[in-house]
Amino acid sequence: MRKFLTKRVKAFTLSELLIVLVIVGILVLLALPRLMPLISRAKASEAQVQLGHIQMLENNYFFTYSRFSDNLDEIGFEQEKLVTDGGSANYRIEIVEAGLDKFLARATAVVDFDRDGNYNVWEIDQDKRLIEVTKD
């Protein structure tokens, strides 16, 4: 029994583990700036999907009432709660203009994804022309 208690187990020391964590942290900090454009593009797909949905709802509204609407509730679109308000949506959706024969909807980022001071903005019109107005 005494022999069992005195047996040493091979393991890492605390200082060895801390050195490994510091090295991994440095590698992450070096890789992060190169990954930011990929992260921005991935998040921009949210705006593209939402604006495509707005375009479809506006067309449905147009076929019913022969005009486009400037009211998101009127066409049946519900804005998800924004990340700034504790939700998950990164873009604020709005209809900039609407009339008898045209509309323009905009998705504006509420978060500066790459922290360069520019907020990503996308727009779509009645012909489904999706344009990135401001790159992040």
Short mmCIF file of N, CA and C in Angstrom, two decimals:
data_model
loop_
_atom_site.label_atom_id
_atom_site.label_comp_id
_atom_site.label_asym_id
_atom_site.label_seq_id
_atom_site.Cartn_x
_atom_site.Cartn_y
_atom_site.Cartn_z
N MET A 1 0.83 -1.18 0.00
CA MET A 1 0.00 0.00 0.00
C MET A 1 0.87 1.25 0.00
N ARG A 2 1.94 1.25 0.75
CA ARG A 2 2.82 2.40 0.84
C ARG A 2 3.51 2.67 -0.50
N LYS A 3 3.79 1.64 -1.24
CA LYS A 3 4.43 1.78 -2.54
C LYS A 3 3.51 2.53 -3.52
N PHE A 4 2.23 2.32 -3.43
CA PHE A 4 1.25 2.98 -4.29
C PHE A 4 1.21 4.49 -4.02
N LEU A 5 1.31 4.90 -2.79
CA LEU A 5 1.24 6.31 -2.43
C LEU A 5 2.50 7.08 -2.82
N THR A 6 3.63 6.45 -2.92
CA THR A 6 4.87 7.14 -3.25
C THR A 6 5.18 7.14 -4.74
N LYS A 7 4.36 6.53 -5.53
CA LYS A 7 4.59 6.48 -6.98
C LYS A 7 4.33 7.85 -7.60
N ARG A 8 5.25 8.35 -8.41
CA ARG A 8 5.13 9.66 -9.05
C ARG A 8 4.41 9.52 -10.40
N VAL A 9 3.58 10.48 -10.68
CA VAL A 9 2.85 10.51 -11.94
C VAL A 9 3.45 11.62 -12.79
N LYS A 10 3.71 11.31 -14.05
CA LYS A 10 4.26 12.32 -14.95
C LYS A 10 3.15 13.29 -15.34
N ALA A 11 3.45 14.59 -15.24
CA ALA A 11 2.46 15.61 -15.59
C ALA A 11 3.19 16.91 -15.94
N PHE A 12 2.43 17.87 -16.50
CA PHE A 12 2.99 19.17 -16.81
C PHE A 12 2.94 20.05 -15.57
N THR A 13 3.91 20.93 -15.45
CA THR A 13 3.88 21.88 -14.35
C THR A 13 3.03 23.07 -14.74
N LEU A 14 2.66 23.86 -13.76
CA LEU A 14 1.83 25.04 -14.00
C LEU A 14 2.55 26.04 -14.92
N SER A 15 3.84 26.21 -14.71
CA SER A 15 4.58 27.16 -15.55
C SER A 15 4.64 26.69 -17.00
N GLU A 16 4.74 25.40 -17.25
CA GLU A 16 4.75 24.88 -18.63
C GLU A 16 3.40 25.14 -19.30
N LEU A 17 2.31 24.94 -18.56
CA LEU A 17 0.98 25.21 -19.12
C LEU A 17 0.79 26.69 -19.42
N LEU A 18 1.27 27.57 -18.55
CA LEU A 18 1.14 29.01 -18.79
C LEU A 18 1.94 29.46 -20.01
N ILE A 19 3.12 28.89 -20.20
CA ILE A 19 3.93 29.24 -21.38
C ILE A 19 3.20 28.82 -22.66
N VAL A 20 2.61 27.65 -22.66
CA VAL A 20 1.85 27.18 -23.84
C VAL A 20 0.67 28.11 -24.09
N LEU A 21 -0.06 28.53 -23.06
CA LEU A 21 -1.20 29.43 -23.24
C LEU A 21 -0.76 30.79 -23.79
N VAL A 22 0.37 31.29 -23.34
CA VAL A 22 0.88 32.57 -23.86
C VAL A 22 1.24 32.44 -25.34
N ILE A 23 1.87 31.35 -25.72
CA ILE A 23 2.23 31.13 -27.12
C ILE A 23 0.98 31.03 -27.99
N VAL A 24 -0.03 30.31 -27.54
CA VAL A 24 -1.28 30.19 -28.30
C VAL A 24 -1.95 31.56 -28.42
N GLY A 25 -1.94 32.35 -27.35
CA GLY A 25 -2.52 33.69 -27.39
C GLY A 25 -1.83 34.58 -28.40
N ILE A 26 -0.51 34.52 -28.46
CA ILE A 26 0.25 35.32 -29.42
C ILE A 26 -0.09 34.89 -30.85
N LEU A 27 -0.20 33.60 -31.08
CA LEU A 27 -0.55 33.11 -32.42
C LEU A 27 -1.94 33.57 -32.83
N VAL A 28 -2.88 33.58 -31.91
CA VAL A 28 -4.24 34.05 -32.21
C VAL A 28 -4.21 35.54 -32.55
N LEU A 29 -3.46 36.32 -31.79
CA LEU A 29 -3.36 37.76 -32.08
C LEU A 29 -2.72 38.04 -33.43
N LEU A 30 -1.80 37.20 -33.85
CA LEU A 30 -1.18 37.37 -35.16
C LEU A 30 -2.13 36.98 -36.29
N ALA A 31 -2.97 35.99 -36.07
CA ALA A 31 -3.87 35.49 -37.12
C ALA A 31 -5.14 36.31 -37.23
N LEU A 32 -5.59 36.96 -36.16
CA LEU A 32 -6.87 37.65 -36.14
C LEU A 32 -7.02 38.73 -37.21
N PRO A 33 -6.04 39.61 -37.44
CA PRO A 33 -6.21 40.62 -38.48
C PRO A 33 -6.43 40.03 -39.88
N ARG A 34 -5.86 38.88 -40.13
CA ARG A 34 -6.06 38.26 -41.44
C ARG A 34 -7.44 37.62 -41.56
N LEU A 35 -8.05 37.29 -40.44
CA LEU A 35 -9.36 36.66 -40.46
C LEU A 35 -10.51 37.67 -40.46
N MET A 36 -10.25 38.92 -40.11
CA MET A 36 -11.31 39.91 -40.00
C MET A 36 -12.10 40.11 -41.31
N PRO A 37 -11.45 40.17 -42.48
CA PRO A 37 -12.25 40.30 -43.71
C PRO A 37 -13.19 39.10 -43.93
N LEU A 38 -12.76 37.93 -43.55
CA LEU A 38 -13.62 36.75 -43.68
C LEU A 38 -14.81 36.85 -42.74
N ILE A 39 -14.57 37.34 -41.54
CA ILE A 39 -15.66 37.49 -40.57
C ILE A 39 -16.65 38.54 -41.07
N SER A 40 -16.14 39.65 -41.62
CA SER A 40 -17.02 40.70 -42.14
C SER A 40 -17.88 40.18 -43.29
N ARG A 41 -17.28 39.41 -44.19
CA ARG A 41 -18.04 38.86 -45.31
C ARG A 41 -19.11 37.88 -44.83
N ALA A 42 -18.78 37.10 -43.84
CA ALA A 42 -19.76 36.14 -43.31
C ALA A 42 -20.94 36.87 -42.68
N LYS A 43 -20.66 37.93 -41.95
CA LYS A 43 -21.74 38.68 -41.32
C LYS A 43 -22.54 39.47 -42.35
N ALA A 44 -21.91 39.88 -43.45
CA ALA A 44 -22.63 40.61 -44.51
C ALA A 44 -23.69 39.74 -45.17
N SER A 45 -23.53 38.44 -45.11
CA SER A 45 -24.55 37.55 -45.69
C SER A 45 -25.88 37.71 -44.97
N GLU A 46 -25.85 38.09 -43.69
CA GLU A 46 -27.09 38.36 -42.96
C GLU A 46 -27.86 39.49 -43.63
N ALA A 47 -27.15 40.58 -43.98
CA ALA A 47 -27.79 41.72 -44.63
C ALA A 47 -28.35 41.32 -45.99
N GLN A 48 -27.60 40.55 -46.75
CA GLN A 48 -28.03 40.14 -48.08
C GLN A 48 -29.30 39.29 -48.01
N VAL A 49 -29.35 38.38 -47.07
CA VAL A 49 -30.53 37.51 -46.93
C VAL A 49 -31.74 38.33 -46.50
N GLN A 50 -31.55 39.23 -45.52
CA GLN A 50 -32.66 40.05 -45.04
C GLN A 50 -33.20 40.96 -46.14
N LEU A 51 -32.29 41.58 -46.91
CA LEU A 51 -32.74 42.46 -47.99
C LEU A 51 -33.43 41.67 -49.10
N GLY A 52 -32.97 40.47 -49.38
CA GLY A 52 -33.67 39.62 -50.35
C GLY A 52 -35.07 39.31 -49.90
N HIS A 53 -35.23 39.10 -48.61
CA HIS A 53 -36.56 38.83 -48.04
C HIS A 53 -37.45 40.07 -48.15
N ILE A 54 -36.87 41.24 -47.88
CA ILE A 54 -37.62 42.50 -48.02
C ILE A 54 -38.08 42.69 -49.46
N GLN A 55 -37.20 42.40 -50.41
CA GLN A 55 -37.55 42.55 -51.83
C GLN A 55 -38.72 41.64 -52.20
N MET A 56 -38.71 40.42 -51.69
CA MET A 56 -39.81 39.49 -51.97
C MET A 56 -41.12 39.99 -51.34
N LEU A 57 -41.04 40.48 -50.10
CA LEU A 57 -42.24 40.99 -49.43
C LEU A 57 -42.78 42.23 -50.14
N GLU A 58 -41.87 43.10 -50.59
CA GLU A 58 -42.30 44.30 -51.32
C GLU A 58 -42.98 43.92 -52.65
N ASN A 59 -42.43 42.94 -53.35
CA ASN A 59 -43.07 42.51 -54.60
C ASN A 59 -44.45 41.93 -54.34
N ASN A 60 -44.60 41.13 -53.30
CA ASN A 60 -45.91 40.60 -52.95
C ASN A 60 -46.89 41.73 -52.64
N TYR A 61 -46.42 42.72 -51.89
CA TYR A 61 -47.25 43.88 -51.56
C TYR A 61 -47.62 44.65 -52.83
N PHE A 62 -46.66 44.80 -53.75
CA PHE A 62 -46.91 45.50 -55.00
C PHE A 62 -47.98 44.79 -55.84
N PHE A 63 -47.92 43.48 -55.91
CA PHE A 63 -48.90 42.72 -56.70
C PHE A 63 -50.30 42.84 -56.10
N THR A 64 -50.39 43.07 -54.80
CA THR A 64 -51.69 43.20 -54.15
C THR A 64 -52.23 44.63 -54.25
N TYR A 65 -51.38 45.64 -54.00
CA TYR A 65 -51.84 47.02 -53.89
C TYR A 65 -51.35 47.94 -55.01
N SER A 66 -50.61 47.44 -55.97
CA SER A 66 -50.09 48.21 -57.11
C SER A 66 -49.20 49.39 -56.68
N ARG A 67 -48.53 49.24 -55.60
CA ARG A 67 -47.56 50.22 -55.13
C ARG A 67 -46.64 49.53 -54.12
N PHE A 68 -45.50 50.16 -53.86
CA PHE A 68 -44.59 49.63 -52.84
C PHE A 68 -44.85 50.35 -51.52
N SER A 69 -44.55 49.70 -50.43
CA SER A 69 -44.80 50.26 -49.11
C SER A 69 -43.51 50.77 -48.47
N ASP A 70 -43.63 51.81 -47.66
CA ASP A 70 -42.49 52.32 -46.91
C ASP A 70 -42.54 51.90 -45.45
N ASN A 71 -43.42 50.96 -45.13
CA ASN A 71 -43.61 50.52 -43.76
C ASN A 71 -43.29 49.02 -43.66
N LEU A 72 -42.31 48.68 -42.83
CA LEU A 72 -41.93 47.27 -42.68
C LEU A 72 -43.05 46.42 -42.11
N ASP A 73 -43.81 46.97 -41.17
CA ASP A 73 -44.92 46.22 -40.58
C ASP A 73 -46.00 45.93 -41.62
N GLU A 74 -46.22 46.89 -42.51
CA GLU A 74 -47.26 46.76 -43.53
C GLU A 74 -46.97 45.60 -44.50
N ILE A 75 -45.70 45.37 -44.79
CA ILE A 75 -45.35 44.28 -45.71
C ILE A 75 -45.13 42.95 -44.97
N GLY A 76 -45.15 43.01 -43.64
CA GLY A 76 -45.02 41.79 -42.86
C GLY A 76 -43.61 41.43 -42.42
N PHE A 77 -42.73 42.42 -42.39
CA PHE A 77 -41.35 42.17 -41.96
C PHE A 77 -41.19 42.58 -40.51
N GLU A 78 -40.59 41.69 -39.72
CA GLU A 78 -40.33 42.00 -38.31
C GLU A 78 -38.83 42.01 -38.09
N GLN A 79 -38.31 43.16 -37.68
CA GLN A 79 -36.88 43.31 -37.42
C GLN A 79 -36.51 42.51 -36.18
N GLU A 80 -35.47 41.68 -36.32
CA GLU A 80 -34.96 40.95 -35.16
C GLU A 80 -34.32 41.94 -34.21
N LYS A 81 -34.24 41.56 -32.95
CA LYS A 81 -33.60 42.40 -31.95
C LYS A 81 -32.11 42.52 -32.27
N LEU A 82 -31.60 43.74 -32.23
CA LEU A 82 -30.20 44.00 -32.59
C LEU A 82 -29.25 43.57 -31.48
N VAL A 83 -28.00 43.28 -31.87
CA VAL A 83 -26.99 42.88 -30.88
C VAL A 83 -26.73 43.99 -29.87
N THR A 84 -26.93 45.24 -30.26
CA THR A 84 -26.76 46.36 -29.33
C THR A 84 -27.86 46.39 -28.28
N ASP A 85 -28.96 45.69 -28.55
CA ASP A 85 -30.08 45.63 -27.60
C ASP A 85 -30.20 44.25 -26.96
N GLY A 86 -29.17 43.43 -27.11
CA GLY A 86 -29.19 42.10 -26.50
C GLY A 86 -29.72 41.02 -27.41
N GLY A 87 -29.92 41.31 -28.69
CA GLY A 87 -30.43 40.32 -29.64
C GLY A 87 -29.30 39.70 -30.45
N SER A 88 -29.67 39.23 -31.66
CA SER A 88 -28.67 38.56 -32.49
C SER A 88 -28.47 39.20 -33.86
N ALA A 89 -29.29 40.19 -34.22
CA ALA A 89 -29.19 40.82 -35.54
C ALA A 89 -28.07 41.86 -35.56
N ASN A 90 -27.25 41.82 -36.60
CA ASN A 90 -26.14 42.76 -36.76
C ASN A 90 -26.49 43.96 -37.63
N TYR A 91 -27.65 43.91 -38.29
CA TYR A 91 -28.03 44.97 -39.24
C TYR A 91 -29.41 45.52 -38.92
N ARG A 92 -29.52 46.86 -39.00
CA ARG A 92 -30.81 47.52 -38.88
C ARG A 92 -31.38 47.66 -40.29
N ILE A 93 -32.58 47.18 -40.49
CA ILE A 93 -33.24 47.18 -41.80
C ILE A 93 -34.22 48.35 -41.84
N GLU A 94 -34.21 49.07 -42.96
CA GLU A 94 -35.15 50.18 -43.14
C GLU A 94 -35.49 50.33 -44.62
N ILE A 95 -36.65 50.88 -44.87
CA ILE A 95 -37.04 51.20 -46.24
C ILE A 95 -36.79 52.70 -46.42
N VAL A 96 -35.88 53.02 -47.31
CA VAL A 96 -35.45 54.40 -47.51
C VAL A 96 -36.48 55.17 -48.33
N GLU A 97 -36.97 54.55 -49.39
CA GLU A 97 -37.99 55.19 -50.21
C GLU A 97 -38.89 54.14 -50.84
N ALA A 98 -40.13 54.52 -51.06
CA ALA A 98 -41.10 53.63 -51.70
C ALA A 98 -42.12 54.49 -52.43
N GLY A 99 -42.54 54.00 -53.58
CA GLY A 99 -43.51 54.74 -54.38
C GLY A 99 -44.32 53.80 -55.24
N LEU A 100 -44.91 54.36 -56.29
CA LEU A 100 -45.76 53.56 -57.18
C LEU A 100 -44.96 52.55 -57.98
N ASP A 101 -43.74 52.89 -58.35
CA ASP A 101 -42.99 52.01 -59.24
C ASP A 101 -41.59 51.64 -58.76
N LYS A 102 -41.21 52.09 -57.56
CA LYS A 102 -39.88 51.73 -57.07
C LYS A 102 -39.82 51.76 -55.55
N PHE A 103 -38.79 51.09 -55.03
CA PHE A 103 -38.49 51.15 -53.60
C PHE A 103 -37.00 50.95 -53.42
N LEU A 104 -36.51 51.36 -52.26
CA LEU A 104 -35.12 51.16 -51.90
C LEU A 104 -35.07 50.82 -50.42
N ALA A 105 -34.48 49.67 -50.11
CA ALA A 105 -34.33 49.23 -48.72
C ALA A 105 -32.85 49.20 -48.39
N ARG A 106 -32.55 49.45 -47.11
CA ARG A 106 -31.16 49.53 -46.67
C ARG A 106 -30.96 48.71 -45.40
N ALA A 107 -29.80 48.06 -45.35
CA ALA A 107 -29.37 47.35 -44.14
C ALA A 107 -28.07 47.99 -43.68
N THR A 108 -28.09 48.53 -42.47
CA THR A 108 -26.92 49.22 -41.92
C THR A 108 -26.42 48.44 -40.70
N ALA A 109 -25.15 48.13 -40.70
CA ALA A 109 -24.56 47.40 -39.58
C ALA A 109 -24.59 48.26 -38.33
N VAL A 110 -24.87 47.64 -37.19
CA VAL A 110 -24.85 48.36 -35.92
C VAL A 110 -23.54 48.09 -35.18
N VAL A 111 -22.70 47.24 -35.77
CA VAL A 111 -21.40 46.89 -35.19
C VAL A 111 -20.33 47.12 -36.24
N ASP A 112 -19.22 47.71 -35.84
CA ASP A 112 -18.07 47.88 -36.74
C ASP A 112 -17.25 46.60 -36.63
N PHE A 113 -17.42 45.69 -37.59
CA PHE A 113 -16.85 44.34 -37.49
C PHE A 113 -15.33 44.34 -37.41
N ASP A 114 -14.66 45.17 -38.20
CA ASP A 114 -13.19 45.17 -38.18
C ASP A 114 -12.61 46.38 -37.44
N ARG A 115 -13.46 47.12 -36.76
CA ARG A 115 -13.06 48.24 -35.90
C ARG A 115 -12.23 49.30 -36.64
N ASP A 116 -12.63 49.60 -37.87
CA ASP A 116 -11.91 50.63 -38.64
C ASP A 116 -12.70 51.94 -38.74
N GLY A 117 -13.85 52.01 -38.08
CA GLY A 117 -14.66 53.23 -38.09
C GLY A 117 -15.72 53.25 -39.17
N ASN A 118 -15.72 52.27 -40.08
CA ASN A 118 -16.73 52.19 -41.14
C ASN A 118 -17.75 51.11 -40.81
N TYR A 119 -19.02 51.44 -40.98
CA TYR A 119 -20.10 50.49 -40.75
C TYR A 119 -20.63 50.02 -42.11
N ASN A 120 -20.77 48.73 -42.25
CA ASN A 120 -21.20 48.12 -43.50
C ASN A 120 -22.64 48.50 -43.84
N VAL A 121 -22.90 48.89 -45.10
CA VAL A 121 -24.23 49.27 -45.55
C VAL A 121 -24.52 48.59 -46.89
N TRP A 122 -25.69 47.95 -46.97
CA TRP A 122 -26.16 47.30 -48.20
C TRP A 122 -27.51 47.88 -48.58
N GLU A 123 -27.79 47.91 -49.88
CA GLU A 123 -29.09 48.38 -50.37
C GLU A 123 -29.60 47.44 -51.45
N ILE A 124 -30.94 47.40 -51.57
CA ILE A 124 -31.59 46.61 -52.62
C ILE A 124 -32.76 47.42 -53.16
N ASP A 125 -33.05 47.25 -54.45
CA ASP A 125 -34.17 47.97 -55.04
C ASP A 125 -35.21 46.99 -55.58
N GLN A 126 -36.21 47.52 -56.26
CA GLN A 126 -37.32 46.71 -56.76
C GLN A 126 -36.88 45.68 -57.80
N ASP A 127 -35.76 45.92 -58.47
CA ASP A 127 -35.25 44.99 -59.47
C ASP A 127 -34.26 43.98 -58.90
N LYS A 128 -34.18 43.93 -57.59
CA LYS A 128 -33.31 43.01 -56.85
C LYS A 128 -31.82 43.29 -57.09
N ARG A 129 -31.50 44.55 -57.33
CA ARG A 129 -30.10 44.96 -57.44
C ARG A 129 -29.56 45.17 -56.03
N LEU A 130 -28.69 44.27 -55.63
CA LEU A 130 -28.10 44.31 -54.29
C LEU A 130 -26.73 44.96 -54.39
N ILE A 131 -26.53 46.07 -53.67
CA ILE A 131 -25.29 46.84 -53.76
C ILE A 131 -24.73 47.07 -52.36
N GLU A 132 -23.42 46.86 -52.25
CA GLU A 132 -22.74 47.21 -51.00
C GLU A 132 -22.33 48.67 -51.11
N VAL A 133 -23.01 49.54 -50.37
CA VAL A 133 -22.79 50.97 -50.44
C VAL A 133 -21.53 51.36 -49.69
N THR A 134 -21.35 50.81 -48.49
CA THR A 134 -20.19 51.10 -47.67
C THR A 134 -19.57 49.79 -47.22
N LYS A 135 -18.31 49.59 -47.56
CA LYS A 135 -17.61 48.37 -47.12
C LYS A 135 -17.11 48.56 -45.71
N ASP A 136 -17.08 47.45 -44.98
CA ASP A 136 -16.52 47.50 -43.62
C ASP A 136 -15.09 47.01 -43.67
#
